[in-house]
mmCIF file of C-alpha atoms in Angstrom:
data_model
loop_
_atom_site.group_PDB
_atom_site.id
_atom_site.type_symbol
_atom_site.label_atom_id
_atom_site.label_comp_id
_atom_site.label_asym_id
_atom_site.label_seq_id
_atom_site.Cartn_x
_atom_site.Cartn_y
_atom_site.Cartn_z
ATOM 1 C CA UNK P 4 -28.156 54.149 59.101
ATOM 2 C CA UNK P 5 -30.313 54.892 61.837
ATOM 3 C CA UNK P 6 -31.121 53.261 64.568
ATOM 4 C CA UNK P 7 -34.706 54.627 65.815
ATOM 5 C CA UNK P 8 -36.299 52.089 63.693
ATOM 6 C CA UNK P 9 -35.808 49.917 66.530
ATOM 7 C CA UNK P 10 -38.892 48.494 68.994
ATOM 8 C CA UNK P 11 -41.185 50.527 66.259
ATOM 9 C CA UNK P 12 -44.471 48.202 64.753
ATOM 10 C CA UNK P 13 -43.041 47.894 61.440
ATOM 11 C CA UNK P 14 -39.811 46.148 62.033
ATOM 12 C CA UNK P 15 -39.792 42.700 60.408
ATOM 13 C CA UNK P 16 -40.638 39.742 62.497
ATOM 14 C CA UNK P 17 -37.990 37.343 62.945
ATOM 15 C CA UNK P 18 -39.558 34.618 60.556
ATOM 16 C CA UNK P 19 -39.943 36.812 57.897
ATOM 17 C CA UNK P 20 -36.238 37.986 58.430
ATOM 18 C CA UNK P 21 -35.527 34.315 58.195
ATOM 19 C CA UNK P 22 -38.078 33.366 54.969
ATOM 20 C CA UNK P 23 -35.680 36.472 54.012
ATOM 21 C CA UNK P 24 -32.586 34.637 54.096
ATOM 22 C CA UNK P 25 -33.307 31.402 52.670
ATOM 23 C CA UNK P 26 -34.219 33.178 49.540
ATOM 24 C CA UNK P 27 -31.277 35.392 49.436
ATOM 25 C CA UNK P 28 -29.541 32.284 50.380
ATOM 26 C CA UNK P 29 -30.411 30.455 47.486
ATOM 27 C CA UNK P 30 -30.085 33.539 44.998
ATOM 28 C CA UNK P 31 -25.889 33.300 45.825
ATOM 29 C CA UNK P 32 -25.836 29.886 45.247
ATOM 30 C CA UNK P 33 -28.167 29.920 41.847
ATOM 31 C CA UNK P 34 -25.020 32.831 41.363
ATOM 32 C CA UNK P 35 -22.879 30.939 42.014
ATOM 33 C CA UNK P 36 -21.396 28.008 38.963
ATOM 34 C CA UNK P 37 -21.584 24.734 40.892
ATOM 35 C CA UNK P 38 -18.743 26.083 44.041
ATOM 36 C CA UNK P 39 -18.506 22.170 43.882
ATOM 37 C CA UNK P 40 -17.326 21.258 40.374
ATOM 38 C CA UNK P 41 -14.281 21.482 39.143
ATOM 39 C CA UNK P 42 -13.092 25.086 37.202
ATOM 40 C CA UNK P 43 -13.699 25.201 33.760
ATOM 41 C CA UNK P 44 -10.885 27.230 30.786
ATOM 42 C CA UNK P 45 -11.366 27.441 27.146
ATOM 43 C CA UNK P 46 -8.808 28.808 25.340
ATOM 44 C CA UNK P 47 -8.778 29.154 21.541
ATOM 45 C CA UNK P 48 -5.736 28.820 19.644
ATOM 46 C CA UNK P 49 -4.859 30.468 16.345
ATOM 47 C CA UNK P 50 -1.201 30.236 16.254
ATOM 48 C CA UNK P 51 1.401 28.281 14.649
ATOM 49 C CA UNK P 52 4.571 29.998 15.087
ATOM 50 C CA UNK P 53 7.329 27.624 17.703
ATOM 51 C CA UNK P 54 7.038 30.897 20.828
ATOM 52 C CA UNK P 55 3.227 30.913 20.424
ATOM 53 C CA UNK P 56 2.501 26.985 20.707
ATOM 54 C CA UNK P 57 3.394 27.070 24.229
ATOM 55 C CA UNK P 58 1.469 29.449 26.328
ATOM 56 C CA UNK P 59 -1.497 27.154 25.372
ATOM 57 C CA UNK P 60 -0.534 24.430 26.243
ATOM 58 C CA UNK P 61 1.546 25.489 29.320
ATOM 59 C CA UNK P 62 -1.766 27.584 30.571
ATOM 60 C CA UNK P 63 -3.512 23.712 29.394
ATOM 61 C CA UNK P 64 -1.266 21.462 31.615
ATOM 62 C CA UNK P 65 -1.429 23.646 34.166
ATOM 63 C CA UNK P 66 -5.292 24.427 34.518
ATOM 64 C CA UNK P 67 -5.335 20.244 34.387
ATOM 65 C CA UNK P 68 -3.101 19.817 36.973
ATOM 66 C CA UNK P 69 -5.632 22.131 39.055
ATOM 67 C CA UNK P 70 -8.326 19.993 38.283
ATOM 68 C CA UNK P 71 -9.990 21.894 35.914
ATOM 69 C CA UNK P 72 -11.653 20.796 32.967
ATOM 70 C CA UNK P 73 -9.876 21.858 29.602
ATOM 71 C CA UNK P 74 -10.850 22.488 26.436
ATOM 72 C CA UNK P 75 -8.212 24.246 23.892
ATOM 73 C CA UNK P 76 -9.729 25.046 20.152
ATOM 74 C CA UNK P 77 -7.254 25.125 17.491
ATOM 75 C CA UNK P 78 -7.990 26.982 14.207
ATOM 76 C CA UNK P 79 -6.348 28.220 11.765
ATOM 77 C CA UNK P 80 -2.433 28.687 12.145
ATOM 78 C CA UNK P 81 -3.271 27.029 15.541
ATOM 79 C CA UNK P 82 -3.710 23.783 14.072
ATOM 80 C CA UNK P 83 -0.376 23.273 13.156
ATOM 81 C CA UNK P 84 -0.201 22.367 17.008
ATOM 82 C CA UNK P 85 -1.724 19.382 16.415
ATOM 83 C CA UNK P 86 -0.384 17.952 13.457
ATOM 84 C CA UNK P 87 1.869 15.020 14.442
ATOM 85 C CA UNK P 88 4.076 16.338 11.253
ATOM 86 C CA UNK P 89 4.457 20.532 11.396
ATOM 87 C CA UNK P 90 3.982 20.099 15.220
ATOM 88 C CA UNK P 91 7.579 18.881 15.272
ATOM 89 C CA UNK P 92 9.269 21.549 12.800
ATOM 90 C CA UNK P 93 7.237 24.705 13.846
ATOM 91 C CA UNK P 94 9.188 27.904 12.962
ATOM 92 C CA UNK P 95 10.029 31.179 15.359
ATOM 93 C CA UNK P 96 10.288 34.219 12.658
ATOM 94 C CA UNK P 97 12.443 37.020 13.710
ATOM 95 C CA UNK P 98 10.103 39.604 11.161
ATOM 96 C CA UNK P 99 8.110 41.481 12.887
ATOM 97 C CA UNK P 100 9.428 40.995 15.995
ATOM 98 C CA UNK P 101 10.718 43.588 17.987
ATOM 99 C CA UNK P 102 12.035 41.608 20.955
ATOM 100 C CA UNK P 103 14.203 40.093 18.538
ATOM 101 C CA UNK P 104 17.876 41.918 17.868
ATOM 102 C CA UNK P 105 17.229 41.782 14.099
ATOM 103 C CA UNK P 106 16.769 44.443 11.727
ATOM 104 C CA UNK P 107 13.493 43.559 9.673
ATOM 105 C CA UNK P 108 16.156 43.452 6.649
ATOM 106 C CA UNK P 109 18.040 41.347 8.125
ATOM 107 C CA UNK P 110 15.449 39.419 9.160
ATOM 108 C CA UNK P 111 13.610 39.008 5.458
ATOM 109 C CA UNK P 112 17.157 37.222 4.167
ATOM 110 C CA UNK P 113 16.398 33.551 3.275
ATOM 111 C CA UNK P 114 18.376 31.261 6.132
ATOM 112 C CA UNK P 115 16.828 33.635 9.128
ATOM 113 C CA UNK P 116 13.742 32.362 10.109
ATOM 114 C CA UNK P 117 15.899 28.470 10.128
ATOM 115 C CA UNK P 118 17.903 30.332 12.227
ATOM 116 C CA UNK P 119 15.911 32.241 14.718
ATOM 117 C CA UNK P 120 14.361 28.509 14.912
ATOM 118 C CA UNK P 121 17.572 26.879 15.591
ATOM 119 C CA UNK P 122 18.353 29.696 17.875
ATOM 120 C CA UNK P 123 15.037 28.936 20.104
ATOM 121 C CA UNK P 124 14.745 25.323 20.005
ATOM 122 C CA UNK P 125 18.874 25.486 21.337
ATOM 123 C CA UNK P 126 17.741 27.666 24.770
ATOM 124 C CA UNK P 127 14.110 25.947 24.465
ATOM 125 C CA UNK P 128 16.629 22.142 25.510
ATOM 126 C CA UNK P 129 19.073 23.929 27.497
ATOM 127 C CA UNK P 130 16.407 26.362 29.784
ATOM 128 C CA UNK P 131 14.648 22.288 30.715
ATOM 129 C CA UNK P 132 11.606 23.762 28.924
ATOM 130 C CA UNK P 133 9.675 20.547 27.464
ATOM 131 C CA UNK P 134 8.989 20.352 24.092
ATOM 132 C CA UNK P 135 5.529 21.566 22.259
ATOM 133 C CA UNK P 136 4.931 17.366 21.354
ATOM 134 C CA UNK P 137 5.961 17.213 25.459
ATOM 135 C CA UNK P 138 3.353 19.560 25.993
ATOM 136 C CA UNK P 139 0.461 18.290 23.807
ATOM 137 C CA UNK P 140 0.932 13.664 24.980
ATOM 138 C CA UNK P 141 1.363 15.076 29.220
ATOM 139 C CA UNK P 142 -2.380 17.601 27.949
ATOM 140 C CA UNK P 143 -4.349 14.713 26.724
ATOM 141 C CA UNK P 144 -2.545 12.170 29.341
ATOM 142 C CA UNK P 145 -4.555 14.248 32.042
ATOM 143 C CA UNK P 146 -7.762 14.583 30.014
ATOM 144 C CA UNK P 147 -7.089 17.563 28.171
ATOM 145 C CA UNK P 148 -9.545 18.153 25.191
ATOM 146 C CA UNK P 149 -7.860 19.658 22.373
ATOM 147 C CA UNK P 150 -9.924 20.134 19.171
ATOM 148 C CA UNK P 151 -8.892 21.118 15.862
ATOM 149 C CA UNK P 152 -11.618 22.661 13.979
ATOM 150 C CA UNK P 153 -13.081 20.919 11.072
ATOM 151 C CA UNK P 154 -13.149 23.605 8.904
ATOM 152 C CA UNK P 155 -9.529 24.669 9.205
ATOM 153 C CA UNK P 156 -9.273 21.145 8.635
ATOM 154 C CA UNK P 157 -10.641 20.753 5.375
ATOM 155 C CA UNK P 158 -9.445 24.388 3.993
ATOM 156 C CA UNK P 159 -5.599 23.080 5.178
ATOM 157 C CA UNK P 160 -5.804 19.926 3.526
ATOM 158 C CA UNK P 161 -5.309 18.051 6.580
ATOM 159 C CA UNK P 162 -6.653 14.381 7.330
ATOM 160 C CA UNK P 163 -7.922 13.322 10.181
ATOM 161 C CA UNK P 164 -4.994 10.762 10.763
ATOM 162 C CA UNK P 165 -2.367 13.353 10.897
ATOM 163 C CA UNK P 166 -3.251 14.309 14.249
ATOM 164 C CA UNK P 167 -2.121 13.381 17.927
ATOM 165 C CA UNK P 168 -4.012 10.400 18.849
ATOM 166 C CA UNK P 169 -6.637 11.732 21.617
ATOM 167 C CA UNK P 170 -6.690 14.968 19.665
ATOM 168 C CA UNK P 171 -11.574 15.367 18.897
ATOM 169 C CA UNK P 172 -11.595 15.789 15.725
ATOM 170 C CA UNK P 173 -15.306 17.369 14.118
ATOM 171 C CA UNK P 174 -15.818 19.894 16.356
ATOM 172 C CA UNK P 175 -16.436 23.739 15.037
ATOM 173 C CA UNK P 176 -17.156 27.465 16.498
ATOM 174 C CA UNK P 177 -20.228 25.944 17.743
ATOM 175 C CA UNK P 178 -18.451 23.302 19.943
ATOM 176 C CA UNK P 179 -16.051 26.069 21.066
ATOM 177 C CA UNK P 180 -18.358 28.563 22.516
ATOM 178 C CA UNK P 181 -21.094 26.357 23.965
ATOM 179 C CA UNK P 182 -18.134 25.080 26.404
ATOM 180 C CA UNK P 183 -16.931 29.332 26.089
ATOM 181 C CA UNK P 184 -19.981 29.490 27.568
ATOM 182 C CA UNK P 185 -19.838 28.254 30.999
ATOM 183 C CA UNK P 186 -16.447 28.683 31.539
ATOM 184 C CA UNK P 187 -14.414 30.529 33.732
ATOM 185 C CA UNK P 188 -11.509 31.480 32.102
ATOM 186 C CA UNK P 189 -11.373 32.247 28.031
ATOM 187 C CA UNK P 190 -8.373 32.712 26.202
ATOM 188 C CA UNK P 191 -7.225 33.153 22.889
ATOM 189 C CA UNK P 192 -4.396 33.159 22.281
ATOM 190 C CA UNK U 10 3.419 24.523 59.196
ATOM 191 C CA UNK U 11 4.087 21.648 60.226
ATOM 192 C CA UNK U 12 7.326 20.226 60.652
ATOM 193 C CA UNK U 13 7.428 16.838 61.180
ATOM 194 C CA UNK U 14 6.224 14.548 58.409
ATOM 195 C CA UNK U 15 7.472 11.149 56.838
ATOM 196 C CA UNK U 16 8.339 11.718 53.596
ATOM 197 C CA UNK U 17 6.000 8.537 51.494
ATOM 198 C CA UNK U 18 7.429 9.498 47.897
ATOM 199 C CA UNK U 19 10.643 11.924 45.933
ATOM 200 C CA UNK U 20 9.358 12.986 43.225
ATOM 201 C CA UNK U 21 12.903 14.141 41.040
ATOM 202 C CA UNK U 22 12.087 17.643 38.114
ATOM 203 C CA UNK U 23 15.553 19.535 38.682
ATOM 204 C CA UNK U 24 16.371 19.887 35.466
ATOM 205 C CA UNK U 25 12.670 20.963 34.767
ATOM 206 C CA UNK U 26 10.619 24.609 33.820
ATOM 207 C CA UNK U 27 7.261 25.633 33.969
ATOM 208 C CA UNK U 28 4.786 23.904 33.626
ATOM 209 C CA UNK U 29 6.454 20.074 34.563
ATOM 210 C CA UNK U 30 7.003 20.718 38.412
ATOM 211 C CA UNK U 31 3.178 20.974 39.432
ATOM 212 C CA UNK U 32 2.096 18.870 36.154
ATOM 213 C CA UNK U 33 4.329 16.171 37.881
ATOM 214 C CA UNK U 34 3.259 16.850 40.958
ATOM 215 C CA UNK U 35 -0.427 16.781 40.483
ATOM 216 C CA UNK U 36 0.611 13.193 38.510
ATOM 217 C CA UNK U 37 2.490 11.740 42.042
ATOM 218 C CA UNK U 38 0.340 12.646 44.243
ATOM 219 C CA UNK U 39 -2.540 11.363 42.348
ATOM 220 C CA UNK U 40 -0.631 8.123 42.661
ATOM 221 C CA UNK U 41 -0.267 8.264 47.137
ATOM 222 C CA UNK U 42 -2.301 7.567 49.454
ATOM 223 C CA UNK U 43 -4.425 9.932 52.185
ATOM 224 C CA UNK U 44 -1.569 10.754 54.859
ATOM 225 C CA UNK U 45 1.005 10.694 52.791
ATOM 226 C CA UNK U 46 3.222 13.020 51.762
ATOM 227 C CA UNK U 47 5.105 13.695 48.691
ATOM 228 C CA UNK U 48 8.577 15.695 48.352
ATOM 229 C CA UNK U 49 10.065 17.512 45.251
ATOM 230 C CA UNK U 50 12.641 18.176 44.465
ATOM 231 C CA UNK U 51 13.071 21.026 41.818
ATOM 232 C CA UNK U 52 15.994 23.383 40.058
ATOM 233 C CA UNK U 53 12.950 25.974 38.554
ATOM 234 C CA UNK U 54 12.778 28.719 40.981
ATOM 235 C CA UNK U 55 9.444 29.507 39.273
ATOM 236 C CA UNK U 56 8.755 25.990 41.516
ATOM 237 C CA UNK U 57 7.344 27.748 44.497
ATOM 238 C CA UNK U 58 5.836 29.917 44.368
ATOM 239 C CA UNK U 59 3.428 27.867 41.440
ATOM 240 C CA UNK U 60 3.476 24.315 44.065
ATOM 241 C CA UNK U 61 2.038 26.817 46.649
ATOM 242 C CA UNK U 62 0.111 28.130 43.731
ATOM 243 C CA UNK U 63 -1.291 24.317 42.913
ATOM 244 C CA UNK U 64 -1.229 23.655 46.885
ATOM 245 C CA UNK U 65 -3.815 26.536 47.600
ATOM 246 C CA UNK U 66 -6.163 26.067 43.757
ATOM 247 C CA UNK U 67 -6.293 22.776 44.581
ATOM 248 C CA UNK U 68 -7.910 19.966 46.781
ATOM 249 C CA UNK U 69 -6.734 17.683 48.618
ATOM 250 C CA UNK U 70 -3.647 18.727 49.026
ATOM 251 C CA UNK U 71 -1.749 20.255 51.579
ATOM 252 C CA UNK U 72 1.386 22.412 51.540
ATOM 253 C CA UNK U 73 3.557 20.805 54.606
ATOM 254 C CA UNK U 74 6.992 23.377 53.770
ATOM 255 C CA UNK U 75 9.088 24.059 51.228
ATOM 256 C CA UNK U 76 12.614 24.241 51.936
ATOM 257 C CA UNK U 77 15.858 26.087 49.968
ATOM 258 C CA UNK U 78 19.444 24.918 49.892
ATOM 259 C CA UNK U 79 21.802 26.000 47.083
ATOM 260 C CA UNK U 80 20.012 25.581 43.853
ATOM 261 C CA UNK U 81 18.091 22.960 45.212
ATOM 262 C CA UNK U 82 13.882 23.991 46.345
ATOM 263 C CA UNK U 83 12.843 21.009 47.880
ATOM 264 C CA UNK U 84 8.877 20.982 48.876
ATOM 265 C CA UNK U 85 6.503 18.696 50.630
ATOM 266 C CA UNK U 86 2.763 18.088 49.918
ATOM 267 C CA UNK U 87 0.256 16.078 51.463
ATOM 268 C CA UNK U 88 -2.712 13.932 50.025
ATOM 269 C CA UNK U 89 -5.334 14.811 52.691
ATOM 270 C CA UNK U 90 -7.879 13.309 51.011
#
């Protein structure tokens, strides 16, 4: 930057600069979405297999520990995570999962999903990893809003009573989008 | 990190893994009064980074110390507000 404007006649006076700084500070404050308010996170959970139930619940409960405002919108197979009975029977499939050392042709045999699920549940237990049920209770206790997509409830012919106490029903895509629009973190799982 | 503090409460999360050490630490801190110190005993090696990250990103808590003894990770968190 050149310094040859110093002392020139068009140098703004201090008062003009002060006004300008005040204006800019206001603009910055407006750009920061409520800097004193909690961060917001919206997760859309669409998968209902045992392995895919964990990421949304772990992130949601941890974010709640940060005092974030958290919504998890459960749709399609993700709804099974909130279904009290089904959540305890979530399964794992070795088919199409290259991380599991079973060829697809073998993994497709009857009983293989049950075996993969048993092995995973054993590992979860041995590792001291929480169960899906524990993570749901934990999330709800901490004020995480677990939403069950109304359209999916009807599609799957579930009842509102099938879900854990504290689960929010009667919500749709617009509710999820509304929270997402103001969220700092949005995830589709 | 300060070295002189008195532990008010101890939370035992030995044998538990992510996200439990952080989530239970948060729950235990909520029960304390301002200025009190929570000791967290964990065996999850991820708890070192996680509790430090949680304390850094959360208002009203201060990480005082983290110690590693054998396979035990000890965390000290003060409630500041």
